Amino acid sequence: QKEGFRVKALAMINPGNPSGNAMTHSNIQVITEFCAEHGIVLMADEVYQSNVYAEGARFVSAKKVALDCHLNNLQVVSIHSTSKGLIGECGRRGGYMELHHIDPYVKFQLYKLNSVEYYGGPT
């Protein structure tokens, strides 16, 4: 902030790849509370949620932590993939985003961008 920069989004990758180590609820709580306090959108890359290998570890989603902590002003974009555990076939290029408390205008722009990807004109 001192240098005139304004952080608008923070990327969090959980669980990690290739270690399969997952963040705890309290680890994620620190991040979600920070983002909520500063108006930062949390981009939660959670594509490896089915790939947790660390002993005693379990996956906890950023949205769950936000709901548990009643962070009603936190904007979360949770990113998922069909090739990293849902189907398990590497090479499949499908995925989706879950938008939680995202501004309706931003949602509209994302849907519009997605439509262009599907129905692009000749190049």
Coordinates of C-alpha atoms in Angstrom, one line a residue:
Q1 CA 0.0 0.0 0.0
K2 CA 2.9 2.4 0.8
E3 CA 4.0 2.0 -2.8
G4 CA 0.6 2.7 -4.3
F5 CA -0.3 -0.9 -5.1
R6 CA -3.7 -2.4 -4.3
V7 CA -3.9 -6.1 -4.0
K8 CA -7.2 -7.3 -5.5
A9 CA -6.8 -11.1 -5.3
L10 CA -4.8 -13.8 -3.5
A11 CA -4.2 -17.3 -4.9
M12 CA -4.2 -20.2 -2.5
I13 CA -3.3 -23.7 -3.6
N14 CA -4.6 -26.3 -1.3
P15 CA -3.7 -29.2 -1.2
G16 CA -0.3 -28.8 -2.6
N17 CA 1.1 -30.7 -5.6
P18 CA 3.0 -33.0 -5.7
S19 CA 3.3 -33.4 -1.9
G20 CA -0.5 -33.8 -1.2
N21 CA 0.0 -31.8 2.0
A22 CA -3.2 -30.0 3.0
M23 CA -3.7 -26.8 4.9
T24 CA -5.5 -27.0 8.3
H25 CA -8.7 -25.2 9.1
S26 CA -6.8 -22.7 11.2
N27 CA -4.2 -22.1 8.5
I28 CA -7.0 -21.3 6.0
Q29 CA -8.9 -19.2 8.6
V30 CA -5.9 -16.8 8.9
I31 CA -5.9 -16.3 5.1
T32 CA -9.7 -16.0 4.8
E33 CA -9.9 -13.5 7.6
F34 CA -7.1 -11.4 6.1
C35 CA -8.8 -11.4 2.7
A36 CA -12.1 -10.5 4.2
E37 CA -10.6 -7.6 6.3
H38 CA -8.8 -6.1 3.3
G39 CA -11.4 -6.7 0.5
I40 CA -9.2 -9.2 -1.3
V41 CA -10.8 -11.9 -3.5
L42 CA -9.6 -15.3 -2.6
M43 CA -8.8 -17.5 -5.6
A44 CA -8.8 -21.0 -4.1
D45 CA -7.1 -23.6 -6.4
E46 CA -8.6 -26.8 -4.9
V47 CA -8.1 -29.1 -7.8
Y48 CA -6.1 -31.7 -5.8
Q49 CA -8.7 -32.1 -3.0
S50 CA -8.9 -35.8 -3.6
N51 CA -5.1 -36.2 -3.5
V52 CA -4.2 -35.8 0.1
Y53 CA -1.4 -38.1 1.1
A54 CA 0.1 -36.6 4.3
E55 CA -0.6 -38.8 7.3
G56 CA -3.5 -37.4 9.4
A57 CA -4.2 -34.6 6.9
R58 CA -7.6 -34.0 5.4
F59 CA -8.9 -31.5 2.8
V60 CA -10.8 -28.4 4.0
S61 CA -12.2 -26.0 1.5
A62 CA -11.8 -22.2 1.7
K63 CA -15.6 -21.8 1.4
K64 CA -16.2 -24.1 4.4
V65 CA -13.8 -22.1 6.5
A66 CA -15.5 -18.8 5.3
L67 CA -18.9 -20.2 6.3
D68 CA -17.7 -21.6 9.6
C69 CA -16.2 -18.2 10.5
H70 CA -19.2 -16.2 9.2
L71 CA -17.1 -14.2 6.8
N72 CA -20.1 -12.9 4.8
N73 CA -18.1 -10.3 3.0
L74 CA -15.4 -12.7 1.7
Q75 CA -15.4 -13.3 -2.0
V76 CA -14.2 -16.8 -2.9
V77 CA -13.5 -18.3 -6.3
S78 CA -13.0 -22.0 -5.9
I79 CA -11.3 -23.7 -8.9
H80 CA -11.8 -27.4 -9.6
S81 CA -10.8 -29.8 -12.4
T82 CA -12.1 -33.1 -13.8
S83 CA -8.6 -34.5 -14.4
K84 CA -7.3 -34.3 -10.8
G85 CA -9.4 -36.8 -8.8
L86 CA -13.0 -36.5 -10.0
I87 CA -12.4 -38.7 -13.0
G88 CA -8.7 -39.2 -12.5
E89 CA -7.8 -39.1 -16.1
C90 CA -4.8 -36.8 -16.7
G91 CA -5.2 -35.0 -20.0
R92 CA -8.9 -34.2 -19.7
R93 CA -9.3 -30.5 -20.0
G94 CA -12.5 -29.8 -18.0
G95 CA -13.0 -27.8 -14.9
Y96 CA -15.3 -25.4 -13.2
M97 CA -15.3 -22.5 -10.8
E98 CA -17.6 -22.1 -7.8
L99 CA -18.3 -18.4 -7.2
H100 CA -19.1 -17.5 -3.6
H101 CA -20.3 -13.9 -2.7
I102 CA -18.9 -12.7 -6.0
D103 CA -20.3 -9.4 -7.3
P104 CA -23.1 -10.0 -9.9
Y105 CA -21.5 -7.8 -12.5
V106 CA -18.3 -9.8 -12.2
K107 CA -20.3 -13.1 -12.6
F108 CA -21.9 -11.6 -15.7
Q109 CA -18.5 -10.8 -17.2
L110 CA -17.2 -14.3 -16.5
Y111 CA -20.3 -15.9 -18.1
K112 CA -19.8 -13.6 -21.1
L113 CA -16.1 -14.5 -21.4
N114 CA -17.1 -18.2 -21.2
S115 CA -19.6 -17.8 -24.0
V116 CA -17.0 -16.3 -26.3
E117 CA -14.8 -19.4 -25.6
Y118 CA -17.6 -21.7 -26.8
Y119 CA -19.1 -19.7 -29.6
G120 CA -16.1 -17.8 -31.1
G121 CA -16.4 -16.6 -34.6
P122 CA -14.0 -17.4 -37.5
T123 CA -10.4 -16.2 -37.1

